[in-house]
Amino acid sequence: MDSITPTMPGQAEALALRYGPDAVPPAGPWSDAIALLLGHRSVRAYRPDAPPAGTLETLVAAAQSAATSSNLQTWSVVAVSDPAVRAQLATIAGGQKHIEQCPLFLVWLADLSRLGRIADAEGRTLEGLPYLETFLVASIDAALAAQNAVVAAESLGLSTVYIGALRNDVEAVARLLRLPPGAAGVFGLCVGYAEPAATGEVKPRLPQSAVLHRETYGIGDERAQRAAYDGLMGAFSRRNEMQADTWTERVLARIASIRSLRGRDRLKPALRALGFPLR
Ligand SMILES: Cc1cc2nc3c(=O)[nH]c(=O)nc-3n(C[C@H](O)[C@H](O)[C@H](O)COP(=O)(O)O)c2cc1C
């Protein structure tokens, strides 16, 4: 498997899979890269076979090719292979078994520690470092880098799933990975070859009219859009996950209570303890 899969659907089919048959946007320009992006799906069951030698380094090269705010490069990534550490990370993430199962597990860091070390070495003070803005810069950098790695992995026939649930306990993650102050795991990423039965369908998204605003923000017929999307997602769930949840039900359940944040309601004090004052 060395390139974009030849079995990728054409433009019309790819758009219909992403939006459902009733919300297909007008066709525009198209490329293999766009087809790859539209074919994305998260995978939560992996074969044990490792990707070829050099895959990790290739994914990191793709990650480092992402844009980075002011070229500060305020992110790092930890590749974790130790099964005992993987097991503990899986526990932190609420028992997500794919963290132990996938051949490659990456923890992406918002990493201001390097800038702190540069300042120390140069005998300088970085007054901008303790601000929320700088943490946000680092988190955005980490996300852009990781997404480049995801696209690169998918172009090689690999599958992925992000693991935001590592933020259930960022301090425990920092202890396990021996992170210096000023570095925090913002999410993990499983990478590997999908179990054939686990590839699933492309998960539909909201219609473009819900997310694309022209000139100014407009709510439009949001209720009707949501009802249509609930229908689409309910059917998707029944086909792929044997549940009948609509998108609305899932959204409400995900944010309904402090408990549903699964420890992430403590994120601010936890990040402060890890050396991010978030001023
Ligand atoms: C930052 C981030 C964190 C995520 N965390 C998890 C996670 O902890 N566990 C999981 O199974 N999926 C996780 N996901 C995957 C999303 O659930 C998935 O992307 C979404 O349902 C859309 O499905 P798709 O990626 O197959 O299109 C995460 C995705 C993102 C972007």
CSV table of C-alpha atoms and ligand atoms in Angstrom, one decimal:
chain,number,residue,atom,x,y,z
A,1,MET,CA,0.0,0.0,0.0
A,2,ASP,CA,2.0,3.0,-1.1
A,3,SER,CA,-0.4,5.7,-2.2
A,4,ILE,CA,-3.9,7.0,-2.3
A,5,THR,CA,-6.2,4.0,-2.7
A,6,PRO,CA,-7.4,3.4,-6.3
A,7,THR,CA,-10.9,2.4,-5.0
A,8,MET,CA,-11.8,5.9,-3.9
A,9,PRO,CA,-15.2,7.0,-5.0
A,10,GLY,CA,-15.6,9.8,-7.6
A,11,GLN,CA,-16.6,13.3,-6.7
A,12,ALA,CA,-20.4,12.9,-6.9
A,13,GLU,CA,-20.4,9.8,-4.7
A,14,ALA,CA,-17.9,11.2,-2.3
A,15,LEU,CA,-20.0,14.3,-1.7
A,16,ALA,CA,-23.2,12.2,-1.4
A,17,LEU,CA,-21.5,10.0,1.2
A,18,ARG,CA,-20.3,13.1,3.2
A,19,TYR,CA,-23.6,15.0,3.1
A,20,GLY,CA,-26.3,12.5,2.3
A,21,PRO,CA,-28.1,12.4,-1.0
A,22,ASP,CA,-30.4,15.5,-0.2
A,23,ALA,CA,-27.7,18.0,0.8
A,24,VAL,CA,-25.0,17.5,-1.8
A,25,PRO,CA,-23.3,20.9,-2.5
A,26,PRO,CA,-22.6,22.0,-6.1
A,27,ALA,CA,-19.6,20.2,-7.6
A,28,GLY,CA,-16.4,22.3,-7.9
A,29,PRO,CA,-12.8,21.6,-8.6
A,30,TRP,CA,-11.6,18.1,-7.5
A,31,SER,CA,-8.4,16.3,-6.9
A,32,ASP,CA,-7.1,13.0,-5.4
A,33,ALA,CA,-6.1,14.9,-2.3
A,34,ILE,CA,-9.6,16.3,-1.9
A,35,ALA,CA,-11.0,12.8,-2.5
A,36,LEU,CA,-8.8,11.5,0.3
A,37,LEU,CA,-10.0,14.2,2.7
A,38,LEU,CA,-13.6,13.5,1.9
A,39,GLY,CA,-13.1,9.7,2.5
A,40,HIS,CA,-11.8,10.2,6.0
A,41,ARG,CA,-13.3,8.1,8.8
A,42,SER,CA,-12.0,7.4,12.3
A,43,VAL,CA,-11.2,3.8,13.0
A,44,ARG,CA,-11.3,2.1,16.5
A,45,ALA,CA,-10.0,-1.4,15.8
A,46,TYR,CA,-6.6,-2.2,14.4
A,47,ARG,CA,-4.7,-5.2,13.0
A,48,PRO,CA,-1.5,-5.8,14.9
A,49,ASP,CA,0.9,-5.5,12.0
A,50,ALA,CA,3.2,-2.5,12.1
A,51,PRO,CA,3.5,0.0,9.3
A,52,PRO,CA,6.8,-0.2,7.4
A,53,ALA,CA,10.0,1.2,8.8
A,54,GLY,CA,10.2,4.9,8.5
A,55,THR,CA,6.4,5.5,8.7
A,56,LEU,CA,6.7,7.4,12.0
A,57,GLU,CA,9.4,9.7,10.6
A,58,THR,CA,7.4,10.3,7.4
A,59,LEU,CA,4.3,11.2,9.5
A,60,VAL,CA,6.3,13.6,11.6
A,61,ALA,CA,7.8,15.2,8.4
A,62,ALA,CA,4.2,15.7,7.2
A,63,ALA,CA,3.3,17.1,10.6
A,64,GLN,CA,6.3,19.5,10.6
A,65,SER,CA,5.2,20.7,7.2
A,66,ALA,CA,2.0,22.2,8.5
A,67,ALA,CA,1.8,25.9,9.0
A,68,THR,CA,2.9,27.0,12.5
A,69,SER,CA,2.1,30.3,14.2
A,70,SER,CA,5.1,32.7,13.6
A,71,ASN,CA,7.2,29.5,12.9
A,72,LEU,CA,7.4,29.1,16.7
A,73,GLN,CA,6.8,25.3,16.3
A,74,THR,CA,5.3,25.1,19.8
A,75,TRP,CA,4.3,21.5,19.6
A,76,SER,CA,6.0,18.1,20.1
A,77,VAL,CA,4.8,14.5,19.8
A,78,VAL,CA,5.6,11.5,22.0
A,79,ALA,CA,5.4,8.0,20.3
A,80,VAL,CA,4.5,5.5,23.0
A,81,SER,CA,5.2,1.8,22.5
A,82,ASP,CA,5.5,0.6,26.1
A,83,PRO,CA,2.4,-1.6,26.7
A,84,ALA,CA,2.2,-0.7,30.4
A,85,VAL,CA,2.1,3.0,29.6
A,86,ARG,CA,-0.4,2.4,26.8
A,87,ALA,CA,-2.6,0.5,29.2
A,88,GLN,CA,-2.5,3.4,31.7
A,89,LEU,CA,-3.3,5.9,28.9
A,90,ALA,CA,-6.2,3.7,27.8
A,91,THR,CA,-7.5,3.8,31.4
A,92,ILE,CA,-7.2,7.6,31.5
A,93,ALA,CA,-9.2,7.7,28.3
A,94,GLY,CA,-12.1,5.8,29.8
A,95,GLY,CA,-11.0,2.3,28.6
A,96,GLN,CA,-10.4,2.9,24.9
A,97,LYS,CA,-8.9,-0.4,23.9
A,98,HIS,CA,-7.6,0.8,20.5
A,99,ILE,CA,-4.9,2.8,22.4
A,100,GLU,CA,-3.4,-0.6,23.4
A,101,GLN,CA,-4.1,-2.3,20.2
A,102,CYS,CA,-2.8,0.1,17.5
A,103,PRO,CA,0.7,-0.4,16.3
A,104,LEU,CA,1.5,3.3,16.6
A,105,PHE,CA,0.3,5.6,19.4
A,106,LEU,CA,1.2,9.3,19.4
A,107,VAL,CA,0.6,11.9,22.1
A,108,TRP,CA,0.5,15.4,20.7
A,109,LEU,CA,1.8,18.1,23.0
A,110,ALA,CA,1.2,21.8,23.3
A,111,ASP,CA,4.9,22.5,24.1
A,112,LEU,CA,6.0,25.9,25.4
A,113,SER,CA,8.8,24.2,27.3
A,114,ARG,CA,11.2,24.6,24.4
A,115,LEU,CA,10.7,28.3,24.3
A,116,GLY,CA,11.2,28.4,28.1
A,117,ARG,CA,14.5,26.6,27.7
A,118,ILE,CA,15.6,29.0,24.9
A,119,ALA,CA,14.8,31.9,27.1
A,120,ASP,CA,16.8,30.4,30.0
A,121,ALA,CA,19.8,29.7,27.7
A,122,GLU,CA,19.7,33.2,26.3
A,123,GLY,CA,19.2,34.8,29.7
A,124,ARG,CA,15.9,36.4,28.6
A,125,THR,CA,12.4,36.6,30.0
A,126,LEU,CA,9.5,35.8,27.7
A,127,GLU,CA,6.7,38.0,29.1
A,128,GLY,CA,4.2,36.6,26.5
A,129,LEU,CA,4.7,33.0,27.5
A,130,PRO,CA,2.3,32.7,30.5
A,131,TYR,CA,-0.7,34.0,28.5
A,132,LEU,CA,-3.7,32.0,27.4
A,133,GLU,CA,-3.0,33.2,23.9
A,134,THR,CA,0.3,31.4,23.8
A,135,PHE,CA,-1.2,28.2,25.1
A,136,LEU,CA,-3.8,28.5,22.3
A,137,VAL,CA,-1.1,29.1,19.8
A,138,ALA,CA,0.6,25.9,20.9
A,139,SER,CA,-2.6,23.9,20.9
A,140,ILE,CA,-3.5,25.1,17.4
A,141,ASP,CA,0.0,24.3,16.2
A,142,ALA,CA,-0.3,20.7,17.7
A,143,ALA,CA,-3.7,20.2,16.0
A,144,LEU,CA,-2.6,21.4,12.6
A,145,ALA,CA,0.5,19.2,12.8
A,146,ALA,CA,-1.5,16.2,13.9
A,147,GLN,CA,-4.0,16.6,11.1
A,148,ASN,CA,-1.3,16.7,8.5
A,149,ALA,CA,0.0,13.4,10.0
A,150,VAL,CA,-3.6,12.0,9.8
A,151,VAL,CA,-3.9,12.9,6.1
A,152,ALA,CA,-0.4,11.5,5.4
A,153,ALA,CA,-1.3,8.3,7.2
A,154,GLU,CA,-4.6,7.9,5.3
A,155,SER,CA,-2.7,8.5,2.0
A,156,LEU,CA,-0.6,5.5,2.9
A,157,GLY,CA,-3.7,3.2,3.5
A,158,LEU,CA,-3.4,3.6,7.3
A,159,SER,CA,-6.3,4.6,9.6
A,160,THR,CA,-6.4,6.8,12.6
A,161,VAL,CA,-8.5,8.0,15.5
A,162,TYR,CA,-7.8,11.0,17.7
A,163,ILE,CA,-8.0,10.5,21.5
A,164,GLY,CA,-9.2,13.8,23.1
A,165,ALA,CA,-10.0,11.7,26.2
A,166,LEU,CA,-6.4,12.0,27.3
A,167,ARG,CA,-7.4,15.4,28.6
A,168,ASN,CA,-9.5,13.5,31.2
A,169,ASP,CA,-6.3,13.8,33.2
A,170,VAL,CA,-3.6,15.8,31.7
A,171,GLU,CA,-1.5,15.7,34.8
A,172,ALA,CA,-1.4,11.9,34.8
A,173,VAL,CA,-0.5,11.9,31.1
A,174,ALA,CA,2.3,14.4,31.9
A,175,ARG,CA,3.6,12.1,34.7
A,176,LEU,CA,3.5,9.0,32.6
A,177,LEU,CA,5.4,10.7,29.7
A,178,ARG,CA,7.7,12.7,32.0
A,179,LEU,CA,6.8,15.9,30.4
A,180,PRO,CA,8.7,19.1,31.5
A,181,PRO,CA,6.8,22.1,32.8
A,182,GLY,CA,5.2,23.9,29.9
A,183,ALA,CA,4.3,20.8,28.0
A,184,ALA,CA,0.8,19.1,28.0
A,185,GLY,CA,-0.8,16.3,26.0
A,186,VAL,CA,-3.7,17.9,24.1
A,187,PHE,CA,-4.8,14.7,22.4
A,188,GLY,CA,-3.6,11.3,21.4
A,189,LEU,CA,-3.7,9.6,18.0
A,190,CYS,CA,-4.0,5.9,17.2
A,191,VAL,CA,-2.4,4.9,13.8
A,192,GLY,CA,-2.5,1.5,12.1
A,193,TYR,CA,-4.2,-0.7,9.6
A,194,ALA,CA,-7.9,-1.0,10.2
A,195,GLU,CA,-9.5,-4.3,11.0
A,196,PRO,CA,-11.5,-4.9,7.8
A,197,ALA,CA,-14.8,-4.9,9.6
A,198,ALA,CA,-14.0,-1.7,11.5
A,199,THR,CA,-13.6,0.7,8.6
A,200,GLY,CA,-17.2,1.7,8.6
A,201,GLU,CA,-18.9,4.2,6.5
A,202,VAL,CA,-18.0,7.9,6.0
A,203,LYS,CA,-19.8,9.7,8.8
A,204,PRO,CA,-22.1,12.4,7.3
A,205,ARG,CA,-21.6,16.0,8.3
A,206,LEU,CA,-24.0,18.9,8.8
A,207,PRO,CA,-25.2,20.5,5.5
A,208,GLN,CA,-22.9,23.2,4.3
A,209,SER,CA,-25.6,25.8,4.9
A,210,ALA,CA,-25.2,25.2,8.6
A,211,VAL,CA,-21.5,26.0,8.7
A,212,LEU,CA,-20.8,28.2,5.7
A,213,HIS,CA,-21.9,31.8,6.1
A,214,ARG,CA,-21.5,34.5,3.5
A,215,GLU,CA,-20.4,38.0,4.6
A,216,THR,CA,-22.2,37.8,8.0
A,217,TYR,CA,-23.4,35.0,10.2
A,218,GLY,CA,-26.9,33.8,9.6
A,219,ILE,CA,-28.9,31.1,11.4
A,220,GLY,CA,-31.2,30.4,8.5
A,221,ASP,CA,-33.5,27.4,8.8
A,222,GLU,CA,-31.3,25.7,11.4
A,223,ARG,CA,-34.2,23.6,12.8
A,224,ALA,CA,-35.0,22.1,9.5
A,225,GLN,CA,-31.3,21.5,8.8
A,226,ARG,CA,-30.9,19.8,12.1
A,227,ALA,CA,-33.9,17.6,11.7
A,228,ALA,CA,-32.6,16.4,8.3
A,229,TYR,CA,-29.2,15.8,9.8
A,230,ASP,CA,-30.7,13.9,12.7
A,231,GLY,CA,-32.4,11.6,10.2
A,232,LEU,CA,-29.2,11.0,8.4
A,233,MET,CA,-27.1,10.4,11.6
A,234,GLY,CA,-29.8,8.2,13.1
A,235,ALA,CA,-29.7,5.9,10.1
A,236,PHE,CA,-25.9,6.0,10.1
A,237,SER,CA,-25.8,5.0,13.8
A,238,ARG,CA,-28.2,2.1,13.2
A,239,ARG,CA,-26.2,0.9,10.3
A,240,ASN,CA,-22.8,1.2,12.0
A,241,GLU,CA,-23.1,1.3,15.7
A,242,MET,CA,-26.5,-0.5,16.4
A,243,GLN,CA,-27.8,2.5,18.2
A,244,ALA,CA,-30.5,4.8,17.2
A,245,ASP,CA,-29.1,8.1,18.6
A,246,THR,CA,-29.6,11.2,16.6
A,247,TRP,CA,-27.0,13.9,16.4
A,248,THR,CA,-29.0,16.1,18.6
A,249,GLU,CA,-29.2,13.4,21.3
A,250,ARG,CA,-25.5,12.8,21.1
A,251,VAL,CA,-24.6,16.5,21.3
A,252,LEU,CA,-26.8,17.0,24.3
A,253,ALA,CA,-25.4,13.9,26.1
A,254,ARG,CA,-21.8,15.0,25.4
A,255,ILE,CA,-22.1,18.4,27.0
A,256,ALA,CA,-25.2,17.9,29.2
A,257,SER,CA,-23.5,17.7,32.6
A,258,ILE,CA,-20.2,18.5,34.3
A,259,ARG,CA,-19.9,14.7,34.7
A,260,SER,CA,-20.0,14.3,30.9
A,261,LEU,CA,-16.8,16.3,30.7
A,262,ARG,CA,-15.1,13.3,32.5
A,263,GLY,CA,-12.6,15.3,34.5
A,264,ARG,CA,-12.0,17.9,31.9
A,265,ASP,CA,-13.9,20.5,34.0
A,266,ARG,CA,-10.6,20.6,36.0
A,267,LEU,CA,-8.5,21.4,32.9
A,268,LYS,CA,-7.7,25.0,33.9
A,269,PRO,CA,-6.2,24.1,37.3
A,270,ALA,CA,-4.5,21.0,35.8
A,271,LEU,CA,-2.9,23.1,33.1
A,272,ARG,CA,-1.8,25.7,35.6
A,273,ALA,CA,-0.1,22.9,37.6
A,274,LEU,CA,1.7,21.8,34.4
A,275,GLY,CA,3.2,25.3,34.0
A,276,PHE,CA,0.6,27.1,31.9
A,277,PRO,CA,-0.5,30.1,33.9
A,278,LEU,CA,-3.2,30.9,31.2
A,279,ARG,CA,-3.2,34.6,32.1
B,1,LIG,C1,-9.7,16.4,18.9
B,1,LIG,C2,-10.5,15.2,18.8
B,1,LIG,C3,-10.6,14.3,19.8
B,1,LIG,C4,-11.2,13.1,19.6
B,1,LIG,N1,-11.3,12.2,20.7
B,1,LIG,C5,-11.8,10.9,20.5
B,1,LIG,C6,-11.7,10.0,21.5
B,1,LIG,O1,-11.2,10.2,22.6
B,1,LIG,N2,-12.2,8.7,21.2
B,1,LIG,C7,-12.8,8.4,20.0
B,1,LIG,O2,-13.2,7.3,19.8
B,1,LIG,N3,-12.9,9.3,19.0
B,1,LIG,C8,-12.4,10.6,19.2
B,1,LIG,N4,-12.4,11.5,18.2
B,1,LIG,C9,-13.0,11.1,16.9
B,1,LIG,C10,-14.4,11.8,16.7
B,1,LIG,O3,-15.3,11.1,17.5
B,1,LIG,C11,-14.7,11.7,15.2
B,1,LIG,O4,-13.7,12.4,14.4
B,1,LIG,C12,-16.1,12.2,14.9
B,1,LIG,O5,-17.1,11.4,15.5
B,1,LIG,C13,-16.3,12.2,13.4
B,1,LIG,O6,-16.2,10.9,12.8
B,1,LIG,P1,-15.1,10.6,11.7
B,1,LIG,O7,-13.8,11.1,12.1
B,1,LIG,O8,-15.2,9.1,11.5
B,1,LIG,O9,-15.6,11.4,10.5
B,1,LIG,C14,-11.8,12.7,18.4
B,1,LIG,C15,-11.7,13.7,17.3
B,1,LIG,C16,-11.0,14.9,17.5
B,1,LIG,C17,-10.9,15.8,16.4
